[in-house]
JSON list of C-alpha atoms in Angstrom, two decimals:
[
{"chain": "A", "resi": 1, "resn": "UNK", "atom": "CA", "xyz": [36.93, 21.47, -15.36]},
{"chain": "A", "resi": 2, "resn": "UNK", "atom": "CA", "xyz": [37.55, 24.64, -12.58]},
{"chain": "A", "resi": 3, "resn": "UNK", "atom": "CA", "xyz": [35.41, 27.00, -14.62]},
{"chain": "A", "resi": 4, "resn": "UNK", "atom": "CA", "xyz": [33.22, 24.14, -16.43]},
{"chain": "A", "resi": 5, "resn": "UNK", "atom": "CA", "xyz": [29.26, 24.18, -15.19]},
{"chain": "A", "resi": 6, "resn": "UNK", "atom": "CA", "xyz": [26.99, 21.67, -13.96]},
{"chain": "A", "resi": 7, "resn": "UNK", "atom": "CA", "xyz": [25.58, 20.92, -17.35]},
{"chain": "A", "resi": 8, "resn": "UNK", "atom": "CA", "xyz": [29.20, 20.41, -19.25]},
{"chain": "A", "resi": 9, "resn": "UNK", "atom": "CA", "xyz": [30.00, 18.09, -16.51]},
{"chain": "A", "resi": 10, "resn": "UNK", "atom": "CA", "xyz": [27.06, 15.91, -16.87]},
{"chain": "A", "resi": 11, "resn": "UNK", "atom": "CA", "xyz": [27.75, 15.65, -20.42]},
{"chain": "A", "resi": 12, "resn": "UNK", "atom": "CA", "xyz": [31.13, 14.60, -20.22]},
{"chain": "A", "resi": 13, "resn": "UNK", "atom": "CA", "xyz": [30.23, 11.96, -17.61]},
{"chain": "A", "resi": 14, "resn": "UNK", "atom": "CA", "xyz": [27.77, 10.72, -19.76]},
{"chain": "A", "resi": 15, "resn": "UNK", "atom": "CA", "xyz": [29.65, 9.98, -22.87]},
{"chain": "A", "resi": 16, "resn": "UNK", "atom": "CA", "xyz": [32.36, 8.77, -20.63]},
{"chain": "A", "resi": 17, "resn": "UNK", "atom": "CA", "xyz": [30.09, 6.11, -19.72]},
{"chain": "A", "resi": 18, "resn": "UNK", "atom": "CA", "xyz": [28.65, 5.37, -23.04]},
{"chain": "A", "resi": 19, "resn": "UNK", "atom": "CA", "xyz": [32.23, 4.53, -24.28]},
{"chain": "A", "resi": 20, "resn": "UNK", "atom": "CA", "xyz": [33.04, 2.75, -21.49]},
{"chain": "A", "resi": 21, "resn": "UNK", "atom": "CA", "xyz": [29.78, 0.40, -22.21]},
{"chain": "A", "resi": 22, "resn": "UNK", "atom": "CA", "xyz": [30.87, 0.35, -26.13]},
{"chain": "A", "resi": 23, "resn": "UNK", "atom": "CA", "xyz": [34.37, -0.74, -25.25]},
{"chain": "A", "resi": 24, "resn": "UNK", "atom": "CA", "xyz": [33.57, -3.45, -23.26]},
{"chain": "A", "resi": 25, "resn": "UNK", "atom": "CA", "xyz": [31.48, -4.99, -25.51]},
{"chain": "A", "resi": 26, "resn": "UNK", "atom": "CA", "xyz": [34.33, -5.19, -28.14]},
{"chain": "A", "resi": 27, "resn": "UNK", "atom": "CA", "xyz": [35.77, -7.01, -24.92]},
{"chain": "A", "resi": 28, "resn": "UNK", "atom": "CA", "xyz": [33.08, -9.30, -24.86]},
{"chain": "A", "resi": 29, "resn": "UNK", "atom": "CA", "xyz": [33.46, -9.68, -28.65]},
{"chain": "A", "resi": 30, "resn": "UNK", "atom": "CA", "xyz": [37.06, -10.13, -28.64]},
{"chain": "A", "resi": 31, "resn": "UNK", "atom": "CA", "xyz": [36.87, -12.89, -25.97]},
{"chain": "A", "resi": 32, "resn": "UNK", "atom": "CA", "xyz": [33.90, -14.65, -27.94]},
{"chain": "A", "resi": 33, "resn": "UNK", "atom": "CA", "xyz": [35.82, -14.66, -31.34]},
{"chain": "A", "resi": 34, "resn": "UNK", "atom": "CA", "xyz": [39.13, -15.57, -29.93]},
{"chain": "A", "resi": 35, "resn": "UNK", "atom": "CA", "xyz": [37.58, -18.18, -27.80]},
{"chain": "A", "resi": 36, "resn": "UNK", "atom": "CA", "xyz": [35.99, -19.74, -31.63]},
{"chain": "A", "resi": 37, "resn": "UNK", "atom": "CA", "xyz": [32.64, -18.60, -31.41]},
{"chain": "A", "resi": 38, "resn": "UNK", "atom": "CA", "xyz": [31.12, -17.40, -34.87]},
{"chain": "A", "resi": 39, "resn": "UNK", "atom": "CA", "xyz": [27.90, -16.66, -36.05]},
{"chain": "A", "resi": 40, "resn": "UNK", "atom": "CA", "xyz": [26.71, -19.43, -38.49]},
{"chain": "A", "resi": 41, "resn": "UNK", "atom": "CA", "xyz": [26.25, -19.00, -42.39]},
{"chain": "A", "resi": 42, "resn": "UNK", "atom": "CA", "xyz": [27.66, -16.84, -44.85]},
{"chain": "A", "resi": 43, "resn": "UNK", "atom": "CA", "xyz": [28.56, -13.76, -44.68]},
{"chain": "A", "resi": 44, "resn": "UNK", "atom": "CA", "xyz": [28.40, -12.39, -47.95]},
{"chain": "A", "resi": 45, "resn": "UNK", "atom": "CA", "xyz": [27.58, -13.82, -51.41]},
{"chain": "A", "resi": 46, "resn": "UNK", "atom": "CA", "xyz": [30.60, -15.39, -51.98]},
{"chain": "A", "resi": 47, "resn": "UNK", "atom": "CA", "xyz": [29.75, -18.19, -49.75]},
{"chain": "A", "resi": 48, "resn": "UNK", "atom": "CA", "xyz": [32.50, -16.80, -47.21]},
{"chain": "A", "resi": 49, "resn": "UNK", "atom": "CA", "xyz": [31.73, -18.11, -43.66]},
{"chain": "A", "resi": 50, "resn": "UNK", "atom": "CA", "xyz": [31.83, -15.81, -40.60]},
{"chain": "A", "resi": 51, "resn": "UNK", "atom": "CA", "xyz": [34.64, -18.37, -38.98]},
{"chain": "A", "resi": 52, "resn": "UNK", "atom": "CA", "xyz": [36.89, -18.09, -42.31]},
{"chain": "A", "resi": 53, "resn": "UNK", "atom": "CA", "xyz": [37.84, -14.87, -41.42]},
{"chain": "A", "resi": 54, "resn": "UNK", "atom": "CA", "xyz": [40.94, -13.75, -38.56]},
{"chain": "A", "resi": 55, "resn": "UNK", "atom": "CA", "xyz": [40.11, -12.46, -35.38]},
{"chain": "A", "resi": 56, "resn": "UNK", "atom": "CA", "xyz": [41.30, -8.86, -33.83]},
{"chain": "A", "resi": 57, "resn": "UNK", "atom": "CA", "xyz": [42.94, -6.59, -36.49]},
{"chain": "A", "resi": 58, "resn": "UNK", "atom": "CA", "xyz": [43.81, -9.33, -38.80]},
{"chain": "A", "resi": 59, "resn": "UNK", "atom": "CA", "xyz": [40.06, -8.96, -39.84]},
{"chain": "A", "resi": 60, "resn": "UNK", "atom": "CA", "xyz": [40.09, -5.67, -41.08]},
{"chain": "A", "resi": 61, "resn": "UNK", "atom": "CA", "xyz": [43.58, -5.15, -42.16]},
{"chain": "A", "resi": 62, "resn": "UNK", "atom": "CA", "xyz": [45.15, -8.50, -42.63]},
{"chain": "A", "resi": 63, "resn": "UNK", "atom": "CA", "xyz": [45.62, -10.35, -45.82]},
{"chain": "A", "resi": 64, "resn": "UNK", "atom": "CA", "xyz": [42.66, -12.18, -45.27]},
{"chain": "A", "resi": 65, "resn": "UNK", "atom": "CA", "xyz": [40.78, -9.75, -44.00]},
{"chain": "A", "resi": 66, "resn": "UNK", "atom": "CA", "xyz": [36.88, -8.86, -44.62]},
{"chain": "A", "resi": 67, "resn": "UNK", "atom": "CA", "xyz": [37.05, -6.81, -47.91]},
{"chain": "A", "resi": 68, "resn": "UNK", "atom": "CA", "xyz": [36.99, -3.07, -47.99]},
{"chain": "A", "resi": 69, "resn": "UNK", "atom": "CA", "xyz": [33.37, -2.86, -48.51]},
{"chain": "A", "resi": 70, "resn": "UNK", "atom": "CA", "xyz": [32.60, -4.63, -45.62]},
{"chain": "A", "resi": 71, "resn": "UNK", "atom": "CA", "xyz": [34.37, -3.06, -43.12]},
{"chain": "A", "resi": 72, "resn": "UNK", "atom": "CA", "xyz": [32.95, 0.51, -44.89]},
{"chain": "A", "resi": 73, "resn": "UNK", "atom": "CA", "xyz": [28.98, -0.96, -44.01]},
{"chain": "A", "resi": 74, "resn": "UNK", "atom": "CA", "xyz": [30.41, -1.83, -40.42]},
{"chain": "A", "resi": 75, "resn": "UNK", "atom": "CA", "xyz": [31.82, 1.70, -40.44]},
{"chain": "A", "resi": 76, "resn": "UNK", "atom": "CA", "xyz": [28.45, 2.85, -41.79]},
{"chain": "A", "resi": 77, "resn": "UNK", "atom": "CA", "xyz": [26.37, 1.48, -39.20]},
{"chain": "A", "resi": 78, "resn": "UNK", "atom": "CA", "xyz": [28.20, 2.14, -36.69]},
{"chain": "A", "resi": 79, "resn": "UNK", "atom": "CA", "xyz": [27.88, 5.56, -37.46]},
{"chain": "A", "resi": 80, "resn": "UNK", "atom": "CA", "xyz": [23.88, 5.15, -37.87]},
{"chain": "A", "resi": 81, "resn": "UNK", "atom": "CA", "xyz": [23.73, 4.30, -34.60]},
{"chain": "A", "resi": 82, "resn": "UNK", "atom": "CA", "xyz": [26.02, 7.34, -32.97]},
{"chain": "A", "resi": 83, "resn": "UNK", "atom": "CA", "xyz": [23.97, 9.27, -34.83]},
{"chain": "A", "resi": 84, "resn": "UNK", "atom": "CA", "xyz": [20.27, 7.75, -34.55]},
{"chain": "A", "resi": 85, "resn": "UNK", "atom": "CA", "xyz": [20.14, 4.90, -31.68]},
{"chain": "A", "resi": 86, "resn": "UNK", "atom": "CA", "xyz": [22.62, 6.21, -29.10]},
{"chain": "A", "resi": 87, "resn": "UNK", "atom": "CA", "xyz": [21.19, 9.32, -28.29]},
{"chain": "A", "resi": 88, "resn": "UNK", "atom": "CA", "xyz": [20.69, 10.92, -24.51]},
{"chain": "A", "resi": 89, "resn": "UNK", "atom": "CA", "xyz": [16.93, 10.85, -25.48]},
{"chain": "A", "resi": 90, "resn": "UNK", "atom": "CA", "xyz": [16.48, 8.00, -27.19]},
{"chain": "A", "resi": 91, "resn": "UNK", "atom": "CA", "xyz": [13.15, 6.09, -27.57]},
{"chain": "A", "resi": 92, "resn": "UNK", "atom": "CA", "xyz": [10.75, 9.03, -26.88]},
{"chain": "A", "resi": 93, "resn": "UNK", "atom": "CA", "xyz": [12.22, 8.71, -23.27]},
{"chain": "A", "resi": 94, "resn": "UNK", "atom": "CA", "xyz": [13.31, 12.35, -21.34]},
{"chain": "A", "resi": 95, "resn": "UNK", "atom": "CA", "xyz": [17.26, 13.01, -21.98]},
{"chain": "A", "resi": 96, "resn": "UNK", "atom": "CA", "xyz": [18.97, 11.10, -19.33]},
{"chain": "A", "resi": 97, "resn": "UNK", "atom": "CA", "xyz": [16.11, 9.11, -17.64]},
{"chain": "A", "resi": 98, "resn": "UNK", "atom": "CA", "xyz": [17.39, 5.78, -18.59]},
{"chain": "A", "resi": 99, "resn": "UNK", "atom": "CA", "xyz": [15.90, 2.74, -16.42]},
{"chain": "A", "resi": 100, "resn": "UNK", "atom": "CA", "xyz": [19.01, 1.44, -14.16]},
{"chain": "A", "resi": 101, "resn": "UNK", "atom": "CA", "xyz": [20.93, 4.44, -13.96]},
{"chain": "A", "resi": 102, "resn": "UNK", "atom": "CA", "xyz": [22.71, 6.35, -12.24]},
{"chain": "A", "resi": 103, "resn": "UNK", "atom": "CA", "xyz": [20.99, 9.74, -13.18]},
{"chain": "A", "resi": 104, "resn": "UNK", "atom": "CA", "xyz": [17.68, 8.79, -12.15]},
{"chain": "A", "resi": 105, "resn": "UNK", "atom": "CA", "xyz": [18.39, 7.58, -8.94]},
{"chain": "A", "resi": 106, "resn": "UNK", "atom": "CA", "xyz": [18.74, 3.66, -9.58]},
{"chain": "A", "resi": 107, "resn": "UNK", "atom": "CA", "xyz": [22.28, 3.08, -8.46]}
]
């Protein structure tokens, strides 16, 4: 970043924090499921529960895992909300003025 600008920097730092919040809650997650907390009900049609499913990578590549349709809608939304939600600007608010952060003088 020698010959990078002000603006290039900021951008970087702020996507490195973004995926630094994103990856720890898939922690969080990991820790809940592995620790045998599910959601209640079904999960699909099928009358599949959320608990009758493996944890980790056995979920979404294991012989049991959530069927290939499923984990294409999780792919799906998570793309929905890189694309819509998870924006610099998001809710009408001025790119990076987010309440509790760093950028606007809160930490």
């Amino acid at each position: 970043l020698d010959d990078s600008d002000q603006v290039r920097f900021d951008r970087l730092r702020f996507v490195e924090i973004k995926h630094g919040r994103i990856s720890q809650l898939a922690f969080l997650g990991q820790i809940t499921t592995r620790a045998g907390y599910h959601l209640s009900g079904n999960i699909d049609g099928n009358g599949d529960t959320f608990d009758s499913f493996p944890n980790g990578f056995a979920a979404i590549g294991g012989p049991d895992s959530i069927p290939s349709a499923g984990t294409g809608q999780i792919i799906f939304f998570v793309g929905l909300l890189e694309l819509f939600v998870m924006k610099d600007s998001a809710n009408g608010a001025e790119p990076g003025d987010f309440v509790g952060d760093f950028r606007n003088g809160a930490l």
